Coordinates of N, CA and C in Angstrom, one line a residue:
M30 N -21.7 13.2 -16.3 CA -20.2 13.1 -15.4 C -19.1 13.9 -15.5
S31 N -18.8 14.9 -14.6 CA -17.9 15.7 -14.9 C -16.4 14.9 -15.2
S32 N -15.6 15.3 -15.5 CA -14.0 14.6 -16.0 C -13.4 14.3 -14.3
R33 N -13.8 15.6 -13.6 CA -12.8 15.0 -12.2 C -13.4 13.9 -11.7
F34 N -14.8 13.6 -11.6 CA -15.7 12.2 -11.2 C -14.8 11.4 -11.9
E35 N -15.1 11.5 -13.5 CA -14.2 10.4 -14.3 C -12.8 10.1 -14.0
A36 N -12.2 10.9 -13.7 CA -10.8 10.9 -12.7 C -10.9 10.1 -11.7
F37 N -11.6 10.1 -11.0 CA -11.6 9.7 -9.5 C -12.3 7.9 -9.7
L38 N -13.1 8.1 -10.3 CA -13.4 6.5 -10.8 C -12.1 5.7 -11.5
N39 N -11.6 6.3 -12.3 CA -10.2 6.1 -13.2 C -9.0 5.4 -12.1
V40 N -9.0 6.4 -11.0 CA -8.1 6.2 -10.2 C -8.6 5.0 -9.0
S41 N -9.8 5.1 -8.9 CA -10.4 3.7 -7.8 C -10.2 2.5 -8.3
V42 N -10.8 2.5 -9.5 CA -10.4 1.1 -10.7 C -9.0 0.4 -10.5
E43 N -8.2 1.7 -10.3 CA -6.5 1.2 -10.4 C -6.1 0.8 -8.7
L44 N -6.6 1.7 -7.8 CA -6.3 1.3 -6.6 C -7.1 -0.2 -6.2
T45 N -8.6 -0.4 -6.2 CA -9.2 -1.4 -6.0 C -9.0 -2.4 -6.7
A46 N -8.8 -2.7 -8.0 CA -8.7 -3.6 -8.7 C -10.4 -4.4 -9.0
F47 N -10.7 -3.7 -9.1 CA -12.3 -4.0 -9.3 C -13.1 -3.2 -10.8
S48 N -13.7 -3.3 -11.0 CA -13.9 -3.0 -12.4 C -14.8 -1.5 -12.4
R49 N -14.9 -0.4 -13.3 CA -15.8 0.7 -13.0 C -17.5 0.3 -13.0
F50 N -17.4 -0.9 -13.8 CA -19.1 -1.7 -13.2 C -19.0 -1.9 -11.8
D51 N -18.4 -2.4 -11.2 CA -18.3 -2.7 -9.9 C -18.5 -1.8 -9.0
L52 N -17.7 -0.8 -9.2 CA -17.5 0.5 -8.2 C -19.0 1.5 -8.6
L53 N -19.4 1.8 -9.3 CA -20.7 2.3 -9.5 C -21.9 1.9 -9.5
G54 N -21.7 0.0 -9.2 CA -22.3 -0.8 -8.7 C -22.9 -0.6 -7.2
T55 N -22.0 0.1 -6.2 CA -22.1 0.2 -5.4 C -22.9 1.4 -4.8
G56 N -23.3 2.3 -5.9 CA -24.0 3.5 -5.8 C -23.3 4.5 -4.5
L57 N -22.2 4.3 -4.4 CA -21.2 5.4 -3.4 C -20.2 5.9 -4.0
A58 N -19.6 5.3 -5.2 CA -18.8 6.4 -5.9 C -18.6 8.2 -5.4
E59 N -19.7 8.8 -5.9 CA -19.8 10.2 -5.4 C -19.8 10.3 -4.2
R60 N -20.5 9.9 -3.2 CA -20.5 10.0 -2.1 C -19.0 9.8 -1.4
Y61 N -18.4 8.7 -1.9 CA -16.6 8.4 -1.4 C -15.7 9.9 -2.0
L62 N -16.1 10.0 -3.2 CA -15.3 11.7 -3.6 C -15.6 12.6 -2.7
A63 N -16.9 12.8 -2.5 CA -17.3 13.8 -1.5 C -16.7 13.5 0.1
T64 N -16.4 12.4 0.4 CA -15.8 12.0 1.6 C -14.6 12.6 1.5
L65 N -13.8 12.3 0.9 CA -12.5 12.4 0.4 C -12.2 14.0 0.5
D66 N -12.9 14.6 -0.3 CA -12.9 16.0 -0.6 C -13.0 16.6 0.8
K67 N -14.0 16.2 1.7 CA -14.4 16.6 3.1 C -13.2 16.3 4.0
M68 N -12.5 15.2 3.8 CA -11.8 14.5 4.8 C -10.2 15.4 4.7
V69 N -10.0 15.4 3.4 CA -8.4 15.9 3.0 C -8.7 17.4 2.2
G70 N -9.8 17.5 1.5 CA -9.5 18.8 1.1 C -9.8 18.7 -0.3
G71 N -10.6 19.9 -1.2 CA -10.6 19.3 -2.6 C -9.2 19.6 -3.1
E72 N -8.2 20.3 -2.8 CA -6.8 20.4 -3.2 C -5.7 19.0 -3.2
T73 N -6.0 18.5 -2.4 CA -5.0 17.2 -2.1 C -5.8 15.9 -3.1
T74 N -7.1 16.2 -3.2 CA -8.1 15.1 -3.4 C -7.8 15.5 -5.5
D75 N -7.4 16.7 -5.7 CA -6.9 17.7 -7.1 C -5.7 16.6 -7.0
A76 N -4.7 16.9 -6.1 CA -3.5 16.4 -6.4 C -3.3 15.1 -6.7
L77 N -3.8 14.3 -6.0 CA -4.1 12.7 -6.1 C -4.7 12.2 -7.4
L78 N -5.3 13.1 -7.8 CA -5.9 12.8 -9.5 C -5.0 13.2 -10.1
A79 N -4.1 14.0 -10.0 CA -3.1 14.6 -11.0 C -2.1 13.6 -10.7
A80 N -1.6 12.9 -9.6 CA -0.2 12.4 -10.0 C -0.7 11.0 -10.7
F81 N -2.1 10.7 -10.8 CA -2.7 9.6 -11.3 C -2.7 9.7 -12.5
A82 N -2.9 11.1 -12.8 CA -3.2 11.4 -14.7 C -1.9 11.2 -15.0
A83 N -0.6 11.7 -14.2 CA 0.7 11.9 -14.9 C 1.4 10.7 -15.0
L84 N 1.1 9.4 -14.6 CA 2.0 8.0 -14.3 C 1.8 7.5 -15.8
P85 N 3.1 6.8 -15.6 CA 3.1 6.2 -17.1 C 1.7 5.6 -17.7
P86 N 1.7 5.2 -18.6 CA 0.2 4.5 -19.5 C 0.1 3.5 -18.7
P87 N -1.1 3.0 -18.6 CA -1.4 1.6 -17.8 C -0.7 0.1 -18.4
E88 N -0.5 0.3 -19.7 CA 0.0 -1.1 -20.4 C 1.7 -1.0 -20.1
D89 N 2.4 -0.1 -19.2 CA 3.5 -0.4 -19.1 C 4.2 -0.3 -17.8
V90 N 4.9 -1.2 -17.7 CA 5.4 -2.0 -16.4 C 5.6 -1.1 -15.6
A91 N 6.8 0.1 -16.1 CA 7.0 1.0 -15.0 C 5.4 1.7 -14.4
R92 N 4.6 1.4 -14.7 CA 3.5 2.0 -13.7 C 3.3 1.8 -12.3
I93 N 3.4 0.3 -12.3 CA 3.0 -0.1 -11.0 C 4.6 0.3 -10.0
Q94 N 5.6 0.8 -10.6 CA 6.3 1.1 -9.5 C 6.2 2.3 -9.3
A95 N 5.6 3.2 -10.1 CA 5.7 4.8 -10.1 C 4.5 4.6 -9.6
V96 N 3.5 4.0 -9.3 CA 2.1 3.7 -8.3 C 2.8 4.0 -6.7
R97 N 3.7 3.2 -6.6 CA 4.5 3.0 -5.5 C 5.4 3.8 -5.1
T98 N 6.5 4.7 -5.4 CA 7.1 5.5 -5.1 C 6.6 6.9 -5.1
T99 N 5.8 7.3 -6.4 CA 5.2 8.9 -6.8 C 3.7 9.0 -5.9
I100 N 3.5 8.0 -5.5 CA 1.6 7.7 -5.0 C 1.9 7.5 -3.8
L101 N 1.9 6.3 -3.4 CA 1.8 5.4 -2.2 C 3.3 6.1 -1.2
G102 N 4.3 6.5 -1.4 CA 5.6 6.6 -1.4 C 5.6 8.1 -0.9
N103 N 4.5 8.9 -1.3 CA 4.5 10.5 -1.5 C 4.0 10.8 0.1
E104 N 4.4 11.7 0.7 CA 4.2 12.0 1.8 C 2.7 12.3 2.8
L105 N 2.4 13.2 1.3 CA 1.0 14.0 1.2 C 0.1 12.9 0.4
L106 N 0.1 11.9 -0.1 CA -0.8 11.2 -0.9 C -0.9 9.9 -0.4
G107 N 0.6 9.5 0.1 CA 0.3 7.9 0.6 C -0.4 7.6 1.7
D108 N -0.6 8.2 2.6 CA -2.0 8.0 3.6 C -3.0 8.3 2.9
V109 N -3.3 9.6 2.1 CA -4.6 10.0 1.5 C -4.8 8.4 0.8
T110 N -3.9 8.0 0.1 CA -4.4 6.9 -1.2 C -4.8 6.0 0.1
R111 N -4.0 5.1 1.0 CA -4.2 4.0 1.6 C -5.9 4.2 2.1
A112 N -6.1 5.3 2.8 CA -7.4 5.5 3.5 C -8.6 5.3 2.2
L113 N -8.1 6.2 1.1 CA -9.2 5.8 -0.3 C -9.7 4.3 -0.3
I114 N -8.5 3.3 0.0 CA -8.4 2.0 -0.8 C -9.5 1.5 0.9
K115 N -9.0 2.0 1.8 CA -9.8 1.4 3.0 C -11.2 1.5 2.7
L116 N -11.5 2.6 2.5 CA -12.8 3.6 2.1 C -13.7 2.7 1.4
W117 N -13.1 2.3 0.0 CA -13.6 1.4 -0.9 C -14.0 0.3 -0.7
Y118 N -12.9 -0.5 0.4 CA -13.2 -2.1 0.8 C -14.0 -2.2 1.7
S119 N -14.2 -1.4 3.0 CA -14.6 -1.2 4.2 C -15.8 -0.7 4.3
G120 N -15.9 0.1 3.6 CA -17.1 1.4 4.2 C -16.8 2.9 4.9
T121 N -15.7 2.3 5.5 CA -14.9 3.2 6.4 C -14.0 4.0 6.1
W122 N -14.0 5.4 6.5 CA -13.0 6.5 6.6 C -12.2 6.6 8.0
F123 N -10.7 5.9 7.7 CA -10.6 5.7 8.9 C -9.5 7.0 9.0
E124 N -9.3 7.6 10.0 CA -8.7 8.6 10.6 C -7.1 9.0 10.2
L125 N -6.6 9.8 9.5 CA -5.5 10.1 8.9 C -4.4 9.6 9.9
P126 N -3.3 9.3 9.6 CA -2.0 9.1 10.9 C -2.1 10.9 11.6
S127 N -1.8 10.7 12.8 CA -1.4 11.6 13.2 C -0.3 12.6 12.9
A128 N 0.8 11.8 12.1 CA 2.2 12.4 11.6 C 1.6 12.8 10.4
W129 N 0.6 12.6 9.7 CA 0.2 13.4 8.4 C -0.6 14.6 9.0
T130 N -2.0 14.7 9.6 CA -2.3 15.5 10.4 C -1.2 16.9 10.9
E131 N 0.0 16.3 11.6 CA 0.8 17.1 12.1 C 1.6 17.6 10.8
R132 N 1.7 17.3 9.8 CA 2.7 17.5 8.7 C 1.6 18.3 8.0
F133 N 0.6 18.4 7.9 CA -0.8 18.8 6.2 C -1.7 19.6 7.5
G134 N -1.8 19.2 8.5 CA -2.9 20.1 8.8 C -4.3 19.2 8.9
R135 N -5.0 19.3 10.0 CA -6.6 18.5 10.2 C -7.4 19.2 9.3
R136 N -8.1 18.7 8.4 CA -8.7 19.5 7.3 C -10.1 19.2 8.2
T137 N -11.2 18.5 8.7 CA -12.1 18.3 9.5 C -11.9 17.5 10.6
A138 N -12.6 17.2 11.7 CA -12.7 16.6 12.6 C -12.1 15.0 12.2
G139 N -11.0 14.5 12.6 CA -10.4 13.4 12.1 C -11.0 12.3 12.4
A140 N -12.0 11.7 12.9 CA -12.4 10.7 13.4 C -12.8 9.4 12.7
T141 N -12.3 8.6 13.2 CA -13.0 7.1 12.2 C -14.5 7.1 12.1
F142 N -14.9 6.5 10.6 CA -16.2 6.5 10.7 C -16.8 5.7 9.4
V143 N -18.1 5.2 9.3 CA -18.5 4.8 8.5 C -19.3 5.7 7.9
V144 N -18.9 5.8 6.4 CA -19.9 6.5 5.4 C -21.2 6.7 5.8
S145 N -21.5 5.7 5.4 CA -23.3 5.3 5.8 C -23.5 3.8 5.6
P146 N -25.1 3.4 6.5 CA -25.2 2.0 6.3 C -25.0 1.4 4.9
D147 N -25.2 1.7 3.9 CA -24.7 1.5 2.9 C -23.4 1.2 2.3
A148 N -23.0 1.7 2.8 CA -21.2 1.7 2.9 C -20.6 0.3 3.2
Y149 N -21.2 0.3 4.3 CA -21.1 -1.2 5.2 C -21.6 -1.9 4.2
I150 N -22.5 -2.2 3.8 CA -23.0 -3.4 2.9 C -22.5 -3.5 1.7
E151 N -22.4 -2.6 0.9 CA -21.6 -2.4 -0.3 C -19.9 -2.6 0.0
G152 N -19.5 -2.5 0.8 CA -17.8 -2.6 0.6 C -17.5 -3.8 -0.2
L153 N -16.2 -3.5 -1.1 CA -15.7 -4.7 -1.6 C -14.9 -5.5 -0.8
L154 N -14.8 -5.5 0.1 CA -14.5 -6.6 1.0 C -15.0 -7.6 1.1
W155 N -16.5 -7.8 0.9 CA -17.4 -8.3 0.9 C -17.3 -9.3 -0.6
K156 N -17.1 -8.9 -1.8 CA -17.0 -9.4 -2.5 C -15.8 -10.1 -3.1
A157 N -14.9 -9.2 -2.6 CA -13.4 -10.4 -3.0 C -13.1 -11.4 -1.9
I158 N -14.0 -11.3 -0.8 CA -14.0 -12.7 0.2 C -15.0 -13.8 -0.6
G159 N -15.9 -13.3 -1.2 CA -16.8 -14.4 -1.6 C -17.7 -14.3 -0.1
A160 N -18.1 -13.4 0.4 CA -19.3 -13.5 1.5 C -20.0 -12.6 1.2
H161 N -20.8 -12.1 2.1 CA -21.7 -11.3 2.3 C -22.1 -10.7 3.8
P162 N -21.9 -9.2 3.8 CA -21.7 -8.8 5.3 C -22.6 -9.1 6.2
A163 N -22.1 -9.3 7.3 CA -23.0 -9.8 8.4 C -24.1 -8.6 8.7
G164 N -25.6 -9.7 8.9 CA -26.8 -8.8 9.0 C -26.9 -8.1 7.7
A165 N -26.8 -8.4 6.5 CA -27.3 -7.8 5.6 C -27.2 -8.7 4.1
K166 N -27.4 -8.7 3.4 CA -27.6 -9.1 2.1 C -27.5 -10.9 2.6
G167 N -28.1 -11.3 3.0 CA -28.0 -13.0 3.5 C -28.2 -13.8 1.8
P168 N -27.7 -15.2 2.0 CA -27.9 -15.8 0.6 C -28.6 -16.3 0.4
G169 N -29.4 -16.6 1.8 CA -30.3 -17.6 1.5 C -30.6 -18.6 2.6
F170 N -32.0 -19.4 2.8 CA -32.2 -20.1 4.0 C -31.2 -21.6 3.3
G171 N -30.4 -22.1 4.5 CA -29.6 -23.2 3.9 C -28.1 -23.0 3.4
S172 N -27.8 -21.7 2.8 CA -26.7 -21.6 2.1 C -25.3 -22.0 3.1
W173 N -25.7 -21.7 3.8 CA -24.2 -22.4 5.3 C -24.1 -23.8 5.5
A174 N -24.8 -24.6 4.1 CA -24.7 -26.0 4.0 C -23.2 -26.1 2.8
F175 N -23.1 -24.8 2.0 CA -22.2 -25.3 0.9 C -21.2 -24.1 1.2
P176 N -20.0 -24.7 0.5 CA -18.7 -24.2 1.2 C -18.9 -22.6 -0.1
P177 N -18.1 -21.6 0.3 CA -18.4 -20.2 -0.1 C -17.4 -20.5 -1.6
K178 N -18.0 -19.6 -2.5 CA -17.4 -19.6 -4.3 C -16.6 -18.7 -4.3
I179 N -15.3 -19.0 -4.2 CA -14.2 -17.8 -4.0 C -13.1 -17.4 -5.8
P180 N -13.7 -16.5 -6.0 CA -13.3 -16.5 -7.8 C -11.4 -16.6 -7.3
D181 N -11.2 -17.1 -8.5 CA -9.4 -17.2 -8.8 C -9.3 -15.9 -8.8
L182 N -7.7 -15.6 -8.4 CA -7.6 -14.5 -8.6 C -6.8 -14.3 -9.9
P183 N -6.5 -13.0 -10.3 CA -6.0 -12.7 -11.6 C -4.4 -13.3 -11.6
D184 N -3.9 -13.5 -12.5 CA -2.3 -13.5 -13.3 C -1.9 -12.2 -12.7
L185 N -1.2 -11.8 -11.5 CA -0.6 -10.9 -11.5 C 1.0 -10.9 -11.9
D186 N 1.2 -12.0 -12.3 CA 2.8 -12.3 -12.8 C 3.2 -11.6 -14.1
S187 N 1.8 -11.6 -14.7 CA 2.6 -11.1 -16.0 C 2.4 -9.8 -16.0
K188 N 2.1 -8.7 -15.0 CA 2.0 -7.7 -15.0 C 3.3 -7.1 -14.7
T189 N 4.2 -7.9 -13.9 CA 5.3 -7.4 -13.6 C 6.4 -7.6 -14.5

């Protein structure tokens, strides 16, 4: 794997709160990096990866604030980062806001689209809510008779 792909995975792990194992298990990480490059340009993707690399170390409590201010609050990177998060969770690339495209230019056709049928099925949303995608990955006959198994949330207070 290239160092760029590794950096993309590291960023995605932090943005989604899912493990590297989970993200690679979707089979879509390379496709999502290619989608990001296509939709915003390789230079913008590289800027996002560089911004994450320049953050305080993960164990530093200042990192969370730095992500909020230097990445999510950044005019260029904020909307791109939110689109990447939505891509991982839903399998859908959502068109960037018109204010972003007016300021930075449209890189390609800016429509909202599902990256692939697999992207819908492998969306992190389903794992996060303890459900299965409608029409795919059915849990088996009669499973509706049992309540869903939703995992406990991690203790986020200890990181702030």
